[in-house]
Tab-separated table of C-alpha atoms in Angstrom:
chain	number	residue	atom	x	y	z
A	1	MET	CA	0.110	0.166	-0.017
A	2	SER	CA	1.169	3.444	-0.938
A	3	ILE	CA	0.199	6.915	0.679
A	4	ALA	CA	-0.295	8.058	-2.989
A	5	GLU	CA	-2.792	5.142	-3.829
A	6	MET	CA	-4.452	6.085	-0.531
A	7	ILE	CA	-4.916	9.896	-1.170
A	8	LYS	CA	-5.973	8.863	-4.734
A	9	SER	CA	-8.680	6.903	-3.518
A	10	HIS	CA	-10.103	9.407	-1.484
A	11	PRO	CA	-13.652	10.827	-2.943
A	12	ASP	CA	-12.720	14.414	-2.845
A	13	VAL	CA	-9.214	13.822	-5.175
A	14	ALA	CA	-11.286	11.364	-7.227
A	15	GLY	CA	-7.981	9.792	-8.978
A	16	HIS	CA	-6.452	13.328	-9.722
A	17	LEU	CA	-3.445	12.890	-7.324
A	18	ASN	CA	-1.151	15.822	-7.039
A	19	GLU	CA	2.154	13.839	-7.240
A	20	PRO	CA	4.491	16.679	-5.807
A	21	LEU	CA	2.367	16.714	-2.808
A	22	ALA	CA	2.373	12.827	-2.442
A	23	THR	CA	5.825	13.032	-2.698
A	24	ALA	CA	6.081	15.699	-0.179
A	25	ILE	CA	4.043	13.424	2.300
A	26	ARG	CA	5.744	10.577	1.955
A	27	HIS	CA	9.193	12.152	2.515
A	28	ALA	CA	7.959	14.045	5.292
A	29	MET	CA	6.824	10.577	6.908
A	30	PHE	CA	10.390	9.111	6.281
A	31	CYS	CA	12.003	12.287	7.656
A	32	ALA	CA	10.150	12.179	10.763
A	33	ALA	CA	11.283	8.683	11.416
A	34	ILE	CA	14.812	9.254	10.471
A	35	CYS	CA	15.203	12.506	12.479
A	36	ASN	CA	13.759	11.068	15.399
A	37	SER	CA	16.221	8.146	15.163
A	38	CYS	CA	19.191	10.636	14.616
A	39	ALA	CA	18.129	12.067	17.767
A	40	ASP	CA	18.166	9.227	19.572
A	41	ALA	CA	21.645	8.110	18.372
A	42	CYS	CA	22.693	11.683	19.117
A	43	SER	CA	21.917	11.126	22.770
A	44	ALA	CA	24.425	8.018	22.603
A	45	GLU	CA	27.228	10.165	21.308
A	46	ASP	CA	30.450	11.397	23.188
A	47	GLY	CA	30.394	15.407	23.868
A	48	ASP	CA	27.430	17.847	23.687
A	49	MET	CA	24.768	16.666	21.150
A	50	ARG	CA	22.020	18.715	22.549
A	51	GLN	CA	21.585	21.526	19.758
A	52	CYS	CA	21.424	18.344	17.380
A	53	ILE	CA	18.957	16.643	19.399
A	54	ARG	CA	16.645	19.610	19.754
A	55	MET	CA	17.001	20.088	15.961
A	56	CYS	CA	16.235	16.353	15.061
A	57	SER	CA	13.682	16.295	17.815
A	58	ASP	CA	11.897	19.561	16.076
A	59	CYS	CA	11.902	18.978	12.870
A	60	ALA	CA	10.405	15.144	13.442
A	61	ASP	CA	7.494	16.626	15.167
A	62	MET	CA	7.275	19.140	12.243
A	63	CYS	CA	7.544	16.454	9.523
A	64	ASP	CA	4.900	14.635	11.323
A	65	ALA	CA	2.153	17.391	11.572
A	66	THR	CA	3.010	18.068	8.013
A	67	PHE	CA	2.242	14.501	6.385
A	68	LYS	CA	-0.549	14.362	8.881
A	69	ILE	CA	-2.104	17.366	7.915
A	70	ALA	CA	-1.452	17.172	4.063
A	71	THR	CA	-2.975	13.684	3.712
A	72	ARG	CA	-6.282	15.194	4.581
A	73	ARG	CA	-7.995	16.096	1.460
A	74	THR	CA	-11.472	16.728	2.655
A	75	GLY	CA	-12.168	20.549	2.678
A	76	ASP	CA	-10.168	23.252	1.763
A	77	ASN	CA	-7.034	23.905	3.768
A	78	GLU	CA	-4.481	25.055	0.795
A	79	ARG	CA	-3.781	28.616	2.857
A	80	LEU	CA	-2.380	26.770	5.817
A	81	LEU	CA	-1.201	23.940	4.108
A	82	ARG	CA	1.180	26.487	2.068
A	83	LYS	CA	2.387	27.589	5.395
A	84	LEU	CA	3.030	23.842	6.795
A	85	LEU	CA	4.913	23.233	3.734
A	86	GLU	CA	6.953	26.368	3.977
A	87	LEU	CA	7.513	25.877	7.602
A	88	CYS	CA	8.416	22.076	7.342
A	89	ALA	CA	11.173	22.894	4.535
A	90	ASP	CA	12.494	25.594	6.539
A	91	TYR	CA	12.801	23.039	9.527
A	92	CYS	CA	14.513	20.536	7.266
A	93	GLU	CA	16.807	23.251	6.323
A	94	ALA	CA	17.565	24.051	9.587
A	95	CYS	CA	18.458	20.348	10.886
A	96	ALA	CA	20.653	19.667	7.768
A	97	GLU	CA	22.644	22.639	8.550
A	98	GLU	CA	22.924	21.526	12.281
A	99	CYS	CA	23.494	17.413	11.074
A	100	GLY	CA	26.220	18.660	8.939
A	101	LYS	CA	28.368	19.845	11.576
A	102	HIS	CA	28.638	16.519	12.977
A	103	ASP	CA	31.022	13.723	11.561
A	104	ASN	CA	28.796	10.698	11.970
A	105	ASP	CA	26.684	8.243	9.744
A	106	HIS	CA	23.591	8.940	11.346
A	107	CYS	CA	23.774	12.747	10.953
A	108	ARG	CA	25.005	12.438	7.655
A	109	ARG	CA	22.109	10.158	6.605
A	110	CYS	CA	19.577	12.586	8.431
A	111	ALA	CA	20.970	15.635	6.710
A	112	GLU	CA	20.552	13.933	3.597
A	113	MET	CA	17.025	13.165	4.081
A	114	CYS	CA	15.968	16.714	5.329
A	115	ARG	CA	17.571	18.231	2.162
A	116	GLU	CA	15.373	16.049	0.103
A	117	CYS	CA	12.147	16.689	2.305
A	118	ALA	CA	13.071	20.138	2.138
A	119	THR	CA	13.302	20.212	-1.442
A	120	ASP	CA	10.066	18.281	-1.917
A	121	CYS	CA	8.167	20.330	0.167
A	122	GLN	CA	9.240	23.315	-1.916
A	123	THR	CA	8.008	21.474	-5.160
A	124	ALA	CA	4.636	20.803	-3.529
A	125	LEU	CA	4.486	24.286	-2.544
A	126	GLU	CA	4.827	25.162	-6.374
A	127	ASN	CA	2.667	22.896	-7.658
A	128	LEU	CA	-0.465	23.554	-5.335
């Protein structure tokens, strides 16, 4: 089961899927999980990783809210969805920047996912 197929089956969507939005939703789900995992891994690292843990935790929550709200297709929420996608992209960029400061695999992977999610949110914004 894919999230795109689920959204496409919604009566208000009637098979006319906004592919860029579906991609942003899928990657926000992945990004939420990866940021959460990175925050946990950072807590096991030596040294002061508090800011990275904070950014990853905040980004995970923002991505979680974004994918949950963006999957709701009943009614109109475009004005707020635009703000949410923009904010999610901003959080992802900030998290990628923070994770980029650390020399470990989990932060590198998290930064990569965050950059991808930020790009997808921007693309979705352009296609609403």
